[in-house]
Amino acid sequence: MRDRADLVIVGGGVIGLSLAYHLARLGFSDVVVLEQGYLCFGASGRNGGGVRQQWSTEENVLLMKDAVRRYRRLSQECGYNIWFRQGGYLFLARDDASAATLEQNTKLQNRLGVPTRLISPAEARRIVPVLNLEGVRVCAYNPTDGVLFPFPVVWGMARIASDLGVEINTFTRVTNIDVRGRQIVKVVTDRGAIATRRVVNAAGAWSPQVARLAGVELPNKPYRHEILVSEPVKPFLDPLVSDLSNGTYFSQTMRGEICGGLSDPAEPSSMESGSSLRFLSRMSRSLMRLVPQLGSLKVLRQWAGYYDETPDGQPILGRVDAVDGFIQLNGFGGHGFMMAPAIGQLAAEWILRKAEHPIFSTCDLGRFARGEQRRETFSIG
Amino acid sequence: MPKTIVCRCEDVTEEDLKRAFERGFRDLESLRRFTGFGTGFCQGKSCLCHAARFLAAVKGGDDMVSDPPRTRPPLRPTPFAAFAGALPEADAGAEEKP
């Protein structure tokens, strides 16, 4: 392991690796990535792979438009097939409030060039004939959203970053971040220390623990999110379908499996990562309400990952007031995977001072103290 | 040349494991995710020990697999319908907006 680096990235998930990948492609590879487990150990290896542009704020719609553009070419760039399939996202609204949200979001998305359409349940059934849409008022459908297979994205970005000179250390745990005065000087791991003046905290659900090593308190909280996958069947489901009444989402993978999860308002914040019968039961019921024929389909496997949630549903990006050289890229609350290629590029340009972007001043940690929180209201699952 | 099948559900051979190992997938969980062994219908019941033995052999005798992939429920593939009524009280909060 190197004993010094210009920049150390804590977290070998998709956010940290996307940053490393984009930095290296810009010619900056004096970078070490530290990952506590194997690649894909955290949420980057546990999510459903949904990639949508249907958001409620201009920043997020534009960010995700850029991310889709980048995901479309990533397979060719990185030499791994990421199985990105743009089958669309279909949202279902059952009540007035959800219908109004979809209507408002669709207007915003159209203005920004995303081809979302508000459609009737009858039209939605032409897209997914097996759907039972009894009780659904209106749907929003964007054919350019999609799903991908997360693992090869992580491996592909790691491979290119590594080929370009970035050092990626798996099974390496950060035990301390040395700060002298207000300047970072060293990162200590269970495999040795690295002298550095810049550290990026891209540790997802572990970000508050990492920040505390440098004496910084983050307001992020981890929440378990459960998900499951079925046995594979012949392709019948083009879009990812999401029911806004209970946060259910499900899609069909390129292997033919049905993969999905749902919100649980009763889930407390914790680092619990086990699987529950409660989830399996609620998900089965919700899925069978939407597609009754799936009752005979078999569940293969269920598992869980963490959402790294912030108080306002927006990530924490950029500098912190108390410690120089400590950069946050965390708090993505279950949306980090879809945003990663866009965030990695922006952060790389910002760190190398090639371009400014307002996101690093509006989404910094200091916004909570300044009382400038901006709520993204369209979070699913 | 004869093929040695490691995972019958996902048709993974020992040659596939070797290639994955050479590409840097050198712990059991990474090998599983890269080759797909253990992710099919049997969920690893028949292949996990073969893959673990392969890994122990290529890494040298003392380096046994100390942290095998976690076994995920359900125990065997089971229809959604069997779980839909499994826990009626789990409905609490289920119809609320997140």
mmCIF file with all atom_site columns, N, CA, C and O in Angstrom, chain A residues 10 48 52 110 171 262 323:
data_model
loop_
_atom_site.group_PDB
_atom_site.id
_atom_site.type_symbol
_atom_site.label_atom_id
_atom_site.label_alt_id
_atom_site.label_comp_id
_atom_site.label_asym_id
_atom_site.label_entity_id
_atom_site.label_seq_id
_atom_site.pdbx_PDB_ins_code
_atom_site.Cartn_x
_atom_site.Cartn_y
_atom_site.Cartn_z
_atom_site.occupancy
_atom_site.B_iso_or_equiv
_atom_site.pdbx_formal_charge
_atom_site.auth_seq_id
_atom_site.auth_comp_id
_atom_site.auth_asym_id
_atom_site.auth_atom_id
_atom_site.pdbx_PDB_model_num
ATOM 1  N N  . VAL A 1 10  ? -12.225 7.489  0.964   1.00 0.00 ? 10  VAL A N  1
ATOM 2  C CA . VAL A 1 10  ? -12.686 6.470  1.905   1.00 0.00 ? 10  VAL A CA 1
ATOM 3  C C  . VAL A 1 10  ? -14.033 5.955  1.401   1.00 0.00 ? 10  VAL A C  1
ATOM 4  O O  . VAL A 1 10  ? -15.015 6.697  1.361   1.00 0.00 ? 10  VAL A O  1
ATOM 5  N N  . GLY A 1 48  ? -31.199 -2.114 -6.312  1.00 0.00 ? 48  GLY A N  1
ATOM 6  C CA . GLY A 1 48  ? -31.979 -2.675 -7.408  1.00 0.00 ? 48  GLY A CA 1
ATOM 7  C C  . GLY A 1 48  ? -31.597 -2.161 -8.787  1.00 0.00 ? 48  GLY A C  1
ATOM 8  O O  . GLY A 1 48  ? -32.161 -2.582 -9.787  1.00 0.00 ? 48  GLY A O  1
ATOM 9  N N  . ARG A 1 52  ? -33.519 6.711  -12.814 1.00 0.00 ? 52  ARG A N  1
ATOM 10 C CA . ARG A 1 52  ? -34.659 7.501  -13.301 1.00 0.00 ? 52  ARG A CA 1
ATOM 11 C C  . ARG A 1 52  ? -34.334 8.981  -13.393 1.00 0.00 ? 52  ARG A C  1
ATOM 12 O O  . ARG A 1 52  ? -33.480 9.487  -12.662 1.00 0.00 ? 52  ARG A O  1
ATOM 13 N N  . ASN A 1 110 ? -40.664 17.856 -18.477 1.00 0.00 ? 110 ASN A N  1
ATOM 14 C CA . ASN A 1 110 ? -40.842 18.186 -19.902 1.00 0.00 ? 110 ASN A CA 1
ATOM 15 C C  . ASN A 1 110 ? -40.088 19.469 -20.253 1.00 0.00 ? 110 ASN A C  1
ATOM 16 O O  . ASN A 1 110 ? -39.444 19.564 -21.291 1.00 0.00 ? 110 ASN A O  1
ATOM 17 N N  . PHE A 1 171 ? -10.658 -4.667 1.666   1.00 0.00 ? 171 PHE A N  1
ATOM 18 C CA . PHE A 1 171 ? -10.447 -5.228 3.005   1.00 0.00 ? 171 PHE A CA 1
ATOM 19 C C  . PHE A 1 171 ? -9.475  -4.368 3.820   1.00 0.00 ? 171 PHE A C  1
ATOM 20 O O  . PHE A 1 171 ? -8.553  -4.868 4.456   1.00 0.00 ? 171 PHE A O  1
ATOM 21 N N  . LEU A 1 262 ? -39.951 -2.288 -1.161  1.00 0.00 ? 262 LEU A N  1
ATOM 22 C CA . LEU A 1 262 ? -40.951 -1.272 -0.842  1.00 0.00 ? 262 LEU A CA 1
ATOM 23 C C  . LEU A 1 262 ? -40.557 -0.522 0.425   1.00 0.00 ? 262 LEU A C  1
ATOM 24 O O  . LEU A 1 262 ? -39.698 -0.977 1.176   1.00 0.00 ? 262 LEU A O  1
ATOM 25 N N  . VAL A 1 323 ? -12.649 21.441 9.089   1.00 0.00 ? 323 VAL A N  1
ATOM 26 C CA . VAL A 1 323 ? -11.429 20.709 8.731   1.00 0.00 ? 323 VAL A CA 1
ATOM 27 C C  . VAL A 1 323 ? -11.076 20.952 7.265   1.00 0.00 ? 323 VAL A C  1
ATOM 28 O O  . VAL A 1 323 ? -11.871 20.659 6.379   1.00 0.00 ? 323 VAL A O  1
#
